[in-house]
Amino acid sequence: MLEVRDLRAAYGATPVLHGVSLHADATSFLGLIGRNGVGKSTTLRCIVGLMQPSGGSVLLDGQPIVGVPTHQIARRGVAFVPENRGVFPSLTVMESLTLGERPAPAQGGWTLERVLQVFPRLGERRRNRCDALSGGEQQMLAIARALLTNPRLLILDEPTEGLAPLIVEEISRVLRSLRGSGLAVVIVDQNLDTVFDVADEVAVMSRGAIVVRGPSDTLRHDQDMLNHHLGV
Ligand SMILES: Nc1ncnc2c1ncn2[C@@H]1O[C@H](COP(=O)(O)OP(=O)(O)O)[C@@H](O)[C@H]1O
Ligand SMILES: [Mg+2]
């Protein structure tokens, strides 16, 4: 479904991605890990059209999408939950949820009712303004909104950043529960346990390139590799 080939990107004259290649099929749960500043967010931004790469290609269902506007990439089934969560402070939870809602395709799609089952907190807070929500609730709202667009590919940048351990666990559990629901996920997170719990396969980035890729269960126990590339 998603194929990233030899992606290059720069901020001004500073190159940041030196040839990133990745692929995800329609049911992949792919994790992307690496030290701060190696280019994980830049990679995601290039995929969703928020940044123009300087080289390489991004293919969605075999079609090149570099240069396609972000909203059209979204319409083709790619939902992006950015690092800052992108919630609208002055809207209520319910207004935010209904804003991006797209009709569920036939059966088994995401509806308001279904996201409220997955995130009951959002139902309790439906009349609250988003800026009154906790960080965890804002993250749940951001994920719920993304699901309501009924994406085929859900891309999350640091969904557990700054959240309390119990909330991190809840978000991991929800993301894990999406397995087998006909959706692909790409997740970037500094919390390695979250990535290893959620993803089936993990790619490790170092200085603008993928240096290791393998099954989550194998890499999670590869202490030498984790120490070398992540310093943990
Ligand atoms: N808007 C920007 N302008 C200039 N440099 C940036 C910008 N965003 C990120 N960078 C730099 O690009 C590199 C990769 O950043 P990023 O993709 O955010 O890394 P990661 O998400 O892996 O922490 C870092 O050196 C970072 O300082
Ligand atoms: Mg980042």
GROMACS .gro file of C-alpha atoms and ligand atoms in nm:
model
  260
    1MET     CA    1   0.000   0.000   0.000
    2LEU     CA    2   0.274   0.244   0.103
    3GLU     CA    3   0.616   0.241  -0.047
    4VAL     CA    4   0.884   0.494   0.032
    5ARG     CA    5   1.189   0.473  -0.191
    6ASP     CA    6   1.520   0.642  -0.134
    7LEU     CA    7   1.357   0.946   0.023
    8ARG     CA    8   1.578   1.252   0.062
    9ALA     CA    9   1.489   1.575   0.237
   10ALA     CA   10   1.659   1.887   0.362
   11TYR     CA   11   1.580   2.194   0.570
   12GLY     CA   12   1.737   2.474   0.370
   13ALA     CA   13   2.086   2.359   0.286
   14THR     CA   14   2.095   2.098   0.564
   15PRO     CA   15   2.021   1.746   0.440
   16VAL     CA   16   1.821   1.543   0.691
   17LEU     CA   17   1.707   1.232   0.505
   18HIS     CA   18   1.971   1.047   0.307
   19GLY     CA   19   1.767   0.781   0.131
   20VAL     CA   20   1.491   0.636   0.349
   21SER     CA   21   1.315   0.329   0.213
   22LEU     CA   22   1.013   0.173   0.381
   23HIS     CA   23   0.713  -0.029   0.283
   24ALA     CA   24   0.388  -0.120   0.448
   25ASP     CA   25   0.114  -0.342   0.315
   26ALA     CA   26  -0.255  -0.306   0.387
   27THR     CA   27  -0.235  -0.473   0.729
   28SER     CA   28   0.117  -0.373   0.839
   29PHE     CA   29   0.173  -0.233   1.184
   30LEU     CA   30   0.508  -0.069   1.137
   31GLY     CA   31   0.709   0.110   1.405
   32LEU     CA   32   0.981   0.364   1.339
   33ILE     CA   33   1.230   0.431   1.616
   34GLY     CA   34   1.555   0.617   1.654
   35ARG     CA   35   1.726   0.883   1.860
   36ASN     CA   36   1.599   1.239   1.867
   37GLY     CA   37   1.672   1.430   1.548
   38VAL     CA   38   1.742   1.133   1.318
   39GLY     CA   39   1.458   1.229   1.083
   40LYS     CA   40   1.154   1.028   1.191
   41SER     CA   41   0.910   1.321   1.188
   42THR     CA   42   1.059   1.451   0.864
   43THR     CA   43   0.995   1.111   0.705
   44LEU     CA   44   0.631   1.118   0.816
   45ARG     CA   45   0.586   1.478   0.698
   46CYS     CA   46   0.715   1.384   0.353
   47ILE     CA   47   0.476   1.088   0.336
   48VAL     CA   48   0.169   1.295   0.420
   49GLY     CA   49   0.262   1.584   0.192
   50LEU     CA   50   0.344   1.841   0.460
   51MET     CA   51   0.698   1.865   0.330
   52GLN     CA   52   0.844   1.827  -0.017
   53PRO     CA   53   1.129   1.577  -0.035
   54SER     CA   54   1.433   1.669  -0.240
   55GLY     CA   55   1.455   1.322  -0.391
   56GLY     CA   56   1.312   0.974  -0.393
   57SER     CA   57   0.950   0.872  -0.415
   58VAL     CA   58   0.645   0.794  -0.207
   59LEU     CA   59   0.392   0.559  -0.362
   60LEU     CA   60   0.042   0.494  -0.235
   61ASP     CA   61  -0.114   0.190  -0.402
   62GLY     CA   62   0.160   0.221  -0.660
   63GLN     CA   63   0.078   0.583  -0.745
   64PRO     CA   64   0.335   0.856  -0.676
   65ILE     CA   65   0.206   1.106  -0.421
   66VAL     CA   66   0.498   1.345  -0.387
   67GLY     CA   67   0.359   1.686  -0.478
   68VAL     CA   68  -0.002   1.581  -0.413
   69PRO     CA   69  -0.162   1.823  -0.162
   70THR     CA   70  -0.203   1.694   0.194
   71HIS     CA   71  -0.583   1.706   0.185
   72GLN     CA   72  -0.588   1.488  -0.125
   73ILE     CA   73  -0.352   1.238   0.033
   74ALA     CA   74  -0.591   1.235   0.330
   75ARG     CA   75  -0.883   1.175   0.096
   76ARG     CA   76  -0.698   0.877  -0.043
   77GLY     CA   77  -0.710   0.719   0.300
   78VAL     CA   78  -0.406   0.841   0.489
   79ALA     CA   79  -0.471   0.990   0.835
   80PHE     CA   80  -0.192   1.168   1.019
   81VAL     CA   81  -0.184   1.242   1.391
   82PRO     CA   82   0.097   1.495   1.427
   83GLU     CA   83   0.323   1.540   1.725
   84ASN     CA   84   0.132   1.842   1.859
   85ARG     CA   85  -0.200   1.653   1.820
   86GLY     CA   86  -0.355   1.939   1.624
   87VAL     CA   87  -0.667   1.979   1.835
   88PHE     CA   88  -0.873   2.296   1.797
   89PRO     CA   89  -0.868   2.462   2.140
   90SER     CA   90  -1.199   2.646   2.119
   91LEU     CA   91  -1.413   2.363   1.981
   92THR     CA   92  -1.587   2.115   2.205
   93VAL     CA   93  -1.498   1.748   2.193
   94MET     CA   94  -1.817   1.669   2.002
   95GLU     CA   95  -1.764   1.951   1.752
   96SER     CA   96  -1.411   1.827   1.686
   97LEU     CA   97  -1.528   1.472   1.637
   98THR     CA   98  -1.805   1.555   1.395
   99LEU     CA   99  -1.594   1.801   1.195
  100GLY     CA  100  -1.387   1.546   1.010
  101GLU     CA  101  -1.630   1.259   1.015
  102ARG     CA  102  -1.660   1.079   0.685
  103PRO     CA  103  -1.929   0.823   0.610
  104ALA     CA  104  -1.818   0.477   0.713
  105PRO     CA  105  -1.760   0.257   0.411
  106ALA     CA  106  -2.031  -0.009   0.413
  107GLN     CA  107  -1.987  -0.231   0.718
  108GLY     CA  108  -1.744  -0.222   1.002
  109GLY     CA  109  -1.629   0.136   0.949
  110TRP     CA  110  -1.565   0.393   1.218
  111THR     CA  111  -1.865   0.584   1.343
  112LEU     CA  112  -1.903   0.832   1.627
  113GLU     CA  113  -2.063   0.560   1.833
  114ARG     CA  114  -1.776   0.323   1.778
  115VAL     CA  115  -1.500   0.572   1.864
  116LEU     CA  116  -1.688   0.661   2.182
  117GLN     CA  117  -1.691   0.294   2.274
  118VAL     CA  118  -1.316   0.278   2.225
  119PHE     CA  119  -1.258   0.607   2.410
  120PRO     CA  120  -1.536   0.637   2.669
  121ARG     CA  121  -1.356   0.937   2.825
  122LEU     CA  122  -1.438   1.138   2.516
  123GLY     CA  123  -1.806   1.067   2.565
  124GLU     CA  124  -1.787   1.189   2.922
  125ARG     CA  125  -1.613   1.503   2.803
  126ARG     CA  126  -1.825   1.560   2.492
  127ARG     CA  127  -1.938   1.911   2.592
  128ASN     CA  128  -1.596   2.028   2.714
  129ARG     CA  129  -1.373   2.255   2.513
  130CYS     CA  130  -1.062   2.085   2.382
  131ASP     CA  131  -0.833   2.323   2.567
  132ALA     CA  132  -0.986   2.196   2.893
  133LEU     CA  133  -0.879   1.838   2.819
  134SER     CA  134  -0.578   1.666   2.968
  135GLY     CA  135  -0.289   1.574   2.738
  136GLY     CA  136  -0.410   1.214   2.732
  137GLU     CA  137  -0.764   1.313   2.644
  138GLN     CA  138  -0.636   1.540   2.366
  139GLN     CA  139  -0.436   1.251   2.226
  140MET     CA  140  -0.739   1.023   2.239
  141LEU     CA  141  -0.938   1.293   2.060
  142ALA     CA  142  -0.671   1.325   1.792
  143ILE     CA  143  -0.671   0.949   1.733
  144ALA     CA  144  -1.052   0.934   1.739
  145ARG     CA  145  -1.071   1.211   1.479
  146ALA     CA  146  -0.823   1.030   1.261
  147LEU     CA  147  -1.023   0.706   1.285
  148LEU     CA  148  -1.344   0.887   1.192
  149THR     CA  149  -1.196   0.969   0.852
  150ASN     CA  150  -1.200   0.589   0.803
  151PRO     CA  151  -0.839   0.575   0.690
  152ARG     CA  152  -0.663   0.278   0.537
  153LEU     CA  153  -0.335   0.401   0.678
  154LEU     CA  154  -0.304   0.569   1.018
  155ILE     CA  155   0.024   0.750   1.085
  156LEU     CA  156   0.104   0.859   1.441
  157ASP     CA  157   0.395   1.080   1.548
  158GLU     CA  158   0.482   1.045   1.919
  159PRO     CA  159   0.130   0.964   2.041
  160THR     CA  160   0.243   0.900   2.400
  161GLU     CA  161   0.475   1.198   2.439
  162GLY     CA  162   0.438   1.359   2.780
  163LEU     CA  163   0.158   1.130   2.898
  164ALA     CA  164   0.126   0.951   3.231
  165PRO     CA  165   0.204   0.576   3.229
  166LEU     CA  166  -0.158   0.467   3.271
  167ILE     CA  167  -0.267   0.677   2.973
  168VAL     CA  168   0.027   0.548   2.769
  169GLU     CA  169  -0.091   0.195   2.845
  170GLU     CA  170  -0.447   0.280   2.742
  171ILE     CA  171  -0.335   0.432   2.413
  172SER     CA  172  -0.114   0.130   2.343
  173ARG     CA  173  -0.406  -0.100   2.415
  174VAL     CA  174  -0.637   0.089   2.178
  175LEU     CA  175  -0.376   0.091   1.901
  176ARG     CA  176  -0.313  -0.282   1.950
  177SER     CA  177  -0.684  -0.345   1.929
  178LEU     CA  178  -0.683  -0.197   1.577
  179ARG     CA  179  -0.486  -0.496   1.452
  180GLY     CA  180  -0.683  -0.703   1.211
  181SER     CA  181  -0.938  -0.426   1.159
  182GLY     CA  182  -0.833  -0.374   0.798
  183LEU     CA  183  -0.611  -0.075   0.864
  184ALA     CA  184  -0.236  -0.023   0.842
  185VAL     CA  185  -0.049   0.175   1.108
  186VAL     CA  186   0.284   0.354   1.110
  187ILE     CA  187   0.386   0.466   1.459
  188VAL     CA  188   0.682   0.674   1.574
  189ASP     CA  189   0.738   0.699   1.948
  190GLN     CA  190   1.019   0.760   2.192
  191ASN     CA  191   0.849   0.513   2.423
  192LEU     CA  192   1.000   0.192   2.285
  193ASP     CA  193   0.766  -0.035   2.479
  194THR     CA  194   0.472   0.132   2.309
  195VAL     CA  195   0.624   0.082   1.964
  196PHE     CA  196   0.719  -0.280   2.032
  197ASP     CA  197   0.374  -0.351   2.178
  198VAL     CA  198   0.183  -0.191   1.892
  199ALA     CA  199   0.399  -0.274   1.588
  200ASP     CA  200   0.463  -0.614   1.430
  201GLU     CA  201   0.765  -0.486   1.248
  202VAL     CA  202   1.007  -0.214   1.346
  203ALA     CA  203   1.250  -0.003   1.146
  204VAL     CA  204   1.536   0.170   1.322
  205MET     CA  205   1.656   0.504   1.190
  206SER     CA  206   1.993   0.659   1.238
  207ARG     CA  207   2.110   0.986   1.085
  208GLY     CA  208   1.855   1.005   0.810
  209ALA     CA  209   1.848   0.641   0.701
  210ILE     CA  210   1.695   0.308   0.803
  211VAL     CA  211   1.971   0.096   0.954
  212VAL     CA  212   1.783  -0.207   1.086
  213ARG     CA  213   1.445  -0.358   1.016
  214GLY     CA  214   1.289  -0.667   1.165
  215PRO     CA  215   1.009  -0.824   1.367
  216SER     CA  216   0.920  -0.636   1.682
  217ASP     CA  217   0.966  -0.942   1.900
  218THR     CA  218   1.320  -0.995   1.775
  219LEU     CA  219   1.439  -0.635   1.786
  220ARG     CA  220   1.289  -0.568   2.126
  221HIS     CA  221   1.532  -0.819   2.276
  222ASP     CA  222   1.834  -0.717   2.069
  223GLN     CA  223   2.003  -0.527   2.348
  224ASP     CA  224   2.325  -0.463   2.155
  225MET     CA  225   2.138  -0.310   1.863
  226LEU     CA  226   1.918  -0.097   2.091
  227ASN     CA  227   2.221   0.021   2.280
  228HIS     CA  228   2.412   0.102   1.965
  229HIS     CA  229   2.137   0.286   1.777
  230LEU     CA  230   1.924   0.423   2.059
  231GLY     CA  231   2.155   0.437   2.357
  232VAL     CA  232   1.920   0.234   2.577
  233LIG     N1  233   1.154   2.296   1.073
  233LIG     C1  234   1.284   2.263   1.079
  233LIG     N2  235   1.381   2.348   1.037
  233LIG     C2  236   1.511   2.315   1.042
  233LIG     N3  237   1.556   2.197   1.087
  233LIG     C3  238   1.466   2.108   1.130
  233LIG     C4  239   1.325   2.135   1.130
  233LIG     N4  240   1.259   2.028   1.178
  233LIG     C5  241   1.354   1.938   1.210
  233LIG     N5  242   1.477   1.986   1.181
  233LIG     C6  243   1.604   1.914   1.199
  233LIG     O1  244   1.600   1.800   1.117
  233LIG     C7  245   1.655   1.687   1.184
  233LIG     C8  246   1.551   1.576   1.189
  233LIG     O2  247   1.440   1.621   1.266
  233LIG     P1  248   1.313   1.530   1.291
  233LIG     O3  249   1.268   1.472   1.164
  233LIG     O4  250   1.217   1.615   1.366
  233LIG     O5  251   1.374   1.417   1.384
  233LIG     P2  252   1.302   1.313   1.484
  233LIG     O6  253   1.157   1.320   1.459
  233LIG     O7  254   1.365   1.183   1.453
  233LIG     O8  255   1.339   1.359   1.623
  233LIG     C9  256   1.699   1.737   1.321
  233LIG     O9  257   1.836   1.766   1.314
  233LIG    C10  258   1.618   1.861   1.340
  233LIG    O10  259   1.688   1.953   1.420
  234MG      MG  260   0.998   1.371   1.582
   0.00000   0.00000   0.00000
